[in-house]
XYZ file of C-alpha atoms in Angstrom:
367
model
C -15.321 -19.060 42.671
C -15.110 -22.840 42.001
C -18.653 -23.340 42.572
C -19.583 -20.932 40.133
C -17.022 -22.752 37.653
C -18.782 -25.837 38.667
C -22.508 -24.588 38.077
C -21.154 -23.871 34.819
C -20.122 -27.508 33.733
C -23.181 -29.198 35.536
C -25.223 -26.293 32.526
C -23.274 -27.868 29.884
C -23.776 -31.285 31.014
C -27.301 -30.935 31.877
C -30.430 -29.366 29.679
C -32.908 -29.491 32.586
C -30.231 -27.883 34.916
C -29.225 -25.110 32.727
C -31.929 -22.423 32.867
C -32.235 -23.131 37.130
C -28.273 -22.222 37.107
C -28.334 -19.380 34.822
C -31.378 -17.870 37.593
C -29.489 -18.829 40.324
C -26.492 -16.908 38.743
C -28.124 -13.704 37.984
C -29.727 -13.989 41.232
C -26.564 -13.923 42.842
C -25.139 -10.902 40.420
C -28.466 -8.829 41.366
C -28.147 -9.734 45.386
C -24.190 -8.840 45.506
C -23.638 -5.940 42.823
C -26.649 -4.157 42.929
C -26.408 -0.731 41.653
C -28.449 1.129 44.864
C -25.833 -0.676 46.857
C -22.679 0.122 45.341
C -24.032 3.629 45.150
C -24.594 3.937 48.916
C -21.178 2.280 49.590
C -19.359 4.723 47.643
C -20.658 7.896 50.011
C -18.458 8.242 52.392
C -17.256 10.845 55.547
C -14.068 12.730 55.018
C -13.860 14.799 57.246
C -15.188 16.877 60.109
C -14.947 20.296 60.906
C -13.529 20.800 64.362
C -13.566 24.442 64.530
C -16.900 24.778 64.257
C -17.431 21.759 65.742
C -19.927 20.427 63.584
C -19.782 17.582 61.356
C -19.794 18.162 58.136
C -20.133 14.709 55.539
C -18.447 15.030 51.798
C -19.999 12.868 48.780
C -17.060 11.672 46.672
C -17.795 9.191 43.775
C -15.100 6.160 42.888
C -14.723 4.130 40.660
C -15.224 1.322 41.851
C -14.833 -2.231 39.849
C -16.910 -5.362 40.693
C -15.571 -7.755 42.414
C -13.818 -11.477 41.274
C -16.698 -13.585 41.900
C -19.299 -11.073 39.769
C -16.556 -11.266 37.072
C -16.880 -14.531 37.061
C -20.171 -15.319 37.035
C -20.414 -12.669 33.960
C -18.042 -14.898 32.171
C -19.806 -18.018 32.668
C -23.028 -16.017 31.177
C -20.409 -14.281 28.727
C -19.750 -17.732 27.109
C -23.062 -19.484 27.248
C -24.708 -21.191 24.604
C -28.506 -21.946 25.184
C -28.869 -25.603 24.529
C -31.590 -26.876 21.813
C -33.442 -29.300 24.569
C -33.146 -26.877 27.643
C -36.940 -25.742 27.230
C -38.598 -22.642 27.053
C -35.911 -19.487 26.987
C -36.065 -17.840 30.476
C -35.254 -13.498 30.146
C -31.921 -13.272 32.541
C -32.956 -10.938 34.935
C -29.656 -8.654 35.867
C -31.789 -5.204 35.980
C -30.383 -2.663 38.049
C -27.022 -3.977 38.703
C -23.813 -2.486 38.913
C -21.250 -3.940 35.960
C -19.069 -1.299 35.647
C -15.831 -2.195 33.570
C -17.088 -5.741 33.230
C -15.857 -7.750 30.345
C -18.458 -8.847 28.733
C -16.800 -9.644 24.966
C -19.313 -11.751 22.605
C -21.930 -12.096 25.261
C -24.826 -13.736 24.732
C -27.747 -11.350 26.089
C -30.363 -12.009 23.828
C -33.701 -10.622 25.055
C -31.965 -9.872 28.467
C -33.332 -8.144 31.074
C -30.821 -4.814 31.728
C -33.230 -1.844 32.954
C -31.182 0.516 34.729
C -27.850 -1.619 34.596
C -24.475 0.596 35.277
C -22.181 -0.393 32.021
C -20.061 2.560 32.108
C -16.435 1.637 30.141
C -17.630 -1.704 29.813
C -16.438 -4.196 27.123
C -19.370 -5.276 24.981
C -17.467 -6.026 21.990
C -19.386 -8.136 19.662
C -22.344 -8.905 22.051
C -25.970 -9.987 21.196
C -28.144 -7.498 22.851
C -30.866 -8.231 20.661
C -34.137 -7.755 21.915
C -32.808 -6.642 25.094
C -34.520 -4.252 28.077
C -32.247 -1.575 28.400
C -34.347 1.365 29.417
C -32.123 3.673 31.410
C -28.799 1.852 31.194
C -25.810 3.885 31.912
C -23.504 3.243 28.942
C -20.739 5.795 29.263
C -17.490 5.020 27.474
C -18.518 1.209 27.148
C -17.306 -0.585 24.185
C -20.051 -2.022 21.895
C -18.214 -2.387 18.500
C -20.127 -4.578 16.386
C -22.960 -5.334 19.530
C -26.151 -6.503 17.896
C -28.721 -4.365 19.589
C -31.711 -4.973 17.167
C -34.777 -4.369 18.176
C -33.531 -3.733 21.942
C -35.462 -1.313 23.990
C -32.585 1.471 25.027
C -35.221 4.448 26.092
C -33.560 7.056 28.299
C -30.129 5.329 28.009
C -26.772 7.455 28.844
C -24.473 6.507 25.744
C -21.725 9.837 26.286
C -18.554 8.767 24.926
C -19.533 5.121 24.183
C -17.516 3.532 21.016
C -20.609 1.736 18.331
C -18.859 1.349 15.387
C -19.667 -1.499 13.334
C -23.217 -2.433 15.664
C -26.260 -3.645 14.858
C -29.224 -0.405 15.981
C -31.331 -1.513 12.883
C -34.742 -0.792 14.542
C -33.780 0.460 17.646
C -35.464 3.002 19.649
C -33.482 5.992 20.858
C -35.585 8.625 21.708
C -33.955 11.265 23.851
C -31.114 9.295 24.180
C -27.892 11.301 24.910
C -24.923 10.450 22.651
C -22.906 13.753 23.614
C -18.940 13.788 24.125
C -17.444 12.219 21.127
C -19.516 9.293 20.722
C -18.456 7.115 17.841
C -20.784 5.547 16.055
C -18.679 4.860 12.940
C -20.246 1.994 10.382
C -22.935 1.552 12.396
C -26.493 -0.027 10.616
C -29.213 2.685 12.109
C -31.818 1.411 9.878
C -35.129 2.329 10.599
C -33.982 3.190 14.139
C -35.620 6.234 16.035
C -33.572 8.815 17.380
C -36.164 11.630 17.711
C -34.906 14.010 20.450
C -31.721 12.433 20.912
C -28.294 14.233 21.309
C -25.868 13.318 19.147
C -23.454 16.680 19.359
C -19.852 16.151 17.891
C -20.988 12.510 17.507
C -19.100 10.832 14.549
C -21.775 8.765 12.687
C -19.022 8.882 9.556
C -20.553 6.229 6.775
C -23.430 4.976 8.820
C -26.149 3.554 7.559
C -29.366 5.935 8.375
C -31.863 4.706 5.816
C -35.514 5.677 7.166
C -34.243 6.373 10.678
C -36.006 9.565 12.584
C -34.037 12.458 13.851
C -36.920 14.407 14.007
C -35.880 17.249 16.957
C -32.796 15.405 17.438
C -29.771 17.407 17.667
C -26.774 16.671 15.596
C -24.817 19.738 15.840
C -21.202 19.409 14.861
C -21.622 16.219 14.229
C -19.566 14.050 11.724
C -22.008 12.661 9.035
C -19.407 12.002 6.266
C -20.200 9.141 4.182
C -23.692 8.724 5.909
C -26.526 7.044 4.631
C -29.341 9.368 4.867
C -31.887 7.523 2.163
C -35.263 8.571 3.101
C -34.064 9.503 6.684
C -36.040 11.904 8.816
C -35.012 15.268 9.588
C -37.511 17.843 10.449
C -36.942 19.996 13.029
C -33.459 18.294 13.682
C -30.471 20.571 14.342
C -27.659 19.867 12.033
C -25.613 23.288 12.702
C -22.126 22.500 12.052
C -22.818 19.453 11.108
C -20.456 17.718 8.336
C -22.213 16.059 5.542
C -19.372 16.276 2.330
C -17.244 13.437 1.378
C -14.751 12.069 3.235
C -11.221 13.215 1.927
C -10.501 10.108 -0.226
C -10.927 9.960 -4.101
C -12.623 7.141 -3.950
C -15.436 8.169 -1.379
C -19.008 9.762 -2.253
C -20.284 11.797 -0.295
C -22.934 11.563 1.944
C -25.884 9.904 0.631
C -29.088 12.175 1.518
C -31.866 10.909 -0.703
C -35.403 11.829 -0.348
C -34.664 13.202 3.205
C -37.098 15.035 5.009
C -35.379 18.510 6.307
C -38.299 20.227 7.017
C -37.125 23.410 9.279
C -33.436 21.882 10.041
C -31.250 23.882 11.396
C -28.195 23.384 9.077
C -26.296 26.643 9.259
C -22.672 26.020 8.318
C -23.495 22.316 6.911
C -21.138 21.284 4.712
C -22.758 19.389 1.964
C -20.029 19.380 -0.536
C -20.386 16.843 -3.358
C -23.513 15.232 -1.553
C -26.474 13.313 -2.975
C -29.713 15.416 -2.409
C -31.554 13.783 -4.600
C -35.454 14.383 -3.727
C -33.985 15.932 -0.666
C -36.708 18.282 1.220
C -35.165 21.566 2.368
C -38.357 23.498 3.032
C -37.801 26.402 5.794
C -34.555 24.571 6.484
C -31.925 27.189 8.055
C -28.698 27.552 5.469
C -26.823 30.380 6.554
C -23.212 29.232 5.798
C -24.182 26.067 4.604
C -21.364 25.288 1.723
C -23.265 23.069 -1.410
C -20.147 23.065 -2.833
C -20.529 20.673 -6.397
C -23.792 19.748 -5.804
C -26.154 18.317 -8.239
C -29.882 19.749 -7.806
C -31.072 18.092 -10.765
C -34.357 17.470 -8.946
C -34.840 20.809 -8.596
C -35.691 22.115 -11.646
C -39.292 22.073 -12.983
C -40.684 24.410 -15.484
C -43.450 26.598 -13.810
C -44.888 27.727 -17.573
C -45.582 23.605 -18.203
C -46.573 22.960 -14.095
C -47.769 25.993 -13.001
C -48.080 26.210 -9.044
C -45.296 23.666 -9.016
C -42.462 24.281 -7.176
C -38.720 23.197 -7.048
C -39.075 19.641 -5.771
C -36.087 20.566 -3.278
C -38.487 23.434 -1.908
C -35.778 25.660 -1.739
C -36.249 30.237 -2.156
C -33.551 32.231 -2.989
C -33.964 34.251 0.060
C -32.816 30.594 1.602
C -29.752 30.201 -1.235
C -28.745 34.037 -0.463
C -27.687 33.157 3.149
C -25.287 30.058 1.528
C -21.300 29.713 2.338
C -21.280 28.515 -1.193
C -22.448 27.598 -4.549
C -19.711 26.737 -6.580
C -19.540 24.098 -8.803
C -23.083 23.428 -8.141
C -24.999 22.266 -10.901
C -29.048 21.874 -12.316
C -30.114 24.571 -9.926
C -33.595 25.521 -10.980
C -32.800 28.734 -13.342
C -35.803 31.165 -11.378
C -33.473 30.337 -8.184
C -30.286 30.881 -9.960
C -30.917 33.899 -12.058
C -31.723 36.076 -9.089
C -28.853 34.921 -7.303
C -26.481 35.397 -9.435
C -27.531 38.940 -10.114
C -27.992 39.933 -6.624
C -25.131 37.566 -5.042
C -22.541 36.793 -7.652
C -19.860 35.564 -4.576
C -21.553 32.642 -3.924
C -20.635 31.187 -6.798
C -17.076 31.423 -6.464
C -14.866 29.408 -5.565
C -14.091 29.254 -1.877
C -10.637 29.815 -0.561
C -11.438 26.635 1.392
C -12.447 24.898 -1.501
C -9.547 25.937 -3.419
C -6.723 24.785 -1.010
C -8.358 21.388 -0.744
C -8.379 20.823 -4.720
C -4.915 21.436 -4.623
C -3.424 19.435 -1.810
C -5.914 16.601 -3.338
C -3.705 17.198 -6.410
C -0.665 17.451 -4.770
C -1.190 13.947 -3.105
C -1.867 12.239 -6.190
């Protein structure tokens, strides 16, 4: 390992040296942890079958951690700073490799080349992925709190239990990308970023920011949205059953902030959009069976048919939708030819929830 240590001063020391070391580093990574490799070296015979006497060969998958010198060269590219003179930027080329539980804190892997790289549980605290190829990286239970991953390319990536709070995704493609089994996502800047397809079950995306990002198709059932930022976010077709979209149990907190959101045919059956911002919020053939709206505001919603005629509620909400509702309590500015009906033919919804009602109190309790 000391001649990796000492490829790393002669970079420092030398501009005209440093890209040539930093290829003859990844070089090395790609040659001596490549992920094909390490996958046919963990396949191995256990046992044979006497009896019948026939061999018989058993596939059992380990864990298995890189070794010292991979580590090492990682660090060296972990603490890197591309010098000003050291010409044109060269993409580091570690596609396909297997970095499994690597450390990786703060690295610098701007514009990187990581197709197909094995990450799983691997610390990426605070790196700079933007830009980056990730198409098909393998990011289970890796660590990428606060990770800049603008702009990077992250098609068909496996991100199932992976810890995002606090990154950078403003941008960022995800389509189809799987997010399942707790991922936590917590903080995170989505901006823009397109998520059409992906999976983001019981993912906790609690106080993200989600402006203009596309979930169209992309399922977020039981998913924890509290807090979110959903301003002019895309919806349609998405499947938000379960999903929770009210405030976060703290006085101070609004709720989630769902603001000219297109929920075009959602599935949102048992949503809980308690106390939520729906402003110019599109709900049009959107499922609601269960969904609890809870003191919310529809003051969008109303328009005067005798003044517009063939004008309709600018949330595009029916009562036959409204009838199928956990809850309407507390709601207010709900277009009066939607709420007359309803409360004629279904008066409960308008009461207060039992739910509801032991919240208020331990809220007042706690006080």
């Amino acid at each position: 390992m000391g001649g990796i240590y000492a490829l790393e001063r002669i970079s420092m020391e030398s501009d005209k040296d440093y890209w040539p070391i930093m290829e003859i580093l990844t070089v090395y990574v790609r040659k001596n942890s490549s992920a094909e490799i390490v996958e046919s070296k963990r396949i191995t015979p256990l046992a044979m079958d006497i009896q019948a006497n026939e061999s018989t060969t058993r596939k059992v998958s380990e864990v298995r951690k890189v070794s010292l010198d991979i580590q090492a060269v990682l660090t060296v590219i972990r603490r890197r700073n591309d010098p000003i003179n050291a010409g044109k930027p060269i993409r580091l080329n570690l596609r396909k490799t297997y970095l499994r539980e690597t450390d990786l804190y703060e690295a610098n892997l701007k514009g990187a080349d990581l197709e197909g790289v094995d990450l799983t549980g691997a610390n990426l605290e605070g790196a700079d992925l933007e830009g980056a190829h990730l198409e098909g990286a393998d990011f289970e239970g890796a660590h990428l709190e606060g990770a800049n991953l603008q702009g990077a390319n992250l098609r068909g990536a496996n991100f199932t239990g992976a810890h995002l709070e606090g990154a950078n995704l403003k941008g960022v493609d995800f389509t189809e990308i799987d997010f399942t089994d707790y991922t936590i996502i917590k903080e995170a800047n989505f901006e823009g970023a397109h998520l059409e397809g992906a999976n983001l079950t019981e993912a906790c995306l609690c106080e993200a920011n989600l402006t203009k990002a596309h979930f169209e198709g992309a399922n977020l059932q039981g998913a924890n949205l509290r807090g979110a930022n959903f301003t002019g976010a895309y919806l349609c077709e998405a499947n938000l059953r379960g999903a929770y979209l009210d405030r976060v149990p703290d006085l101070f907190l609004e709720g989630a902030n769902l603001k000219g959101v297109h929920l075009k045919g959602a599935n949102l059956k048992g949503a809980y959009f308690e106390g939520a911002n729906i402003k110019e919020a599109n709900f049009e053939g959107a499922h609601l069976e269960g969904a609890d709206f809870t003191e919310v505001d529809f003051v969008e919603d109303y328009t005067d048919s005798s003044l517009f005629p063939g004008v309709h509620n600018k949330h595009n909400l029916t009562t036959d939708q409204l009838s199928k509702v956990k809850s309407l309590y507390g709601a207010t500015n709900l277009n009066p030819e939607l709420e007359t009906p309803l409360r004629e033919k279904h008066p409960e919804i308008f009461k207060e929830t039992t739910e509801h009602k032991s919240y208020r109190e331990n809220v007042l309790q706690s006080r």
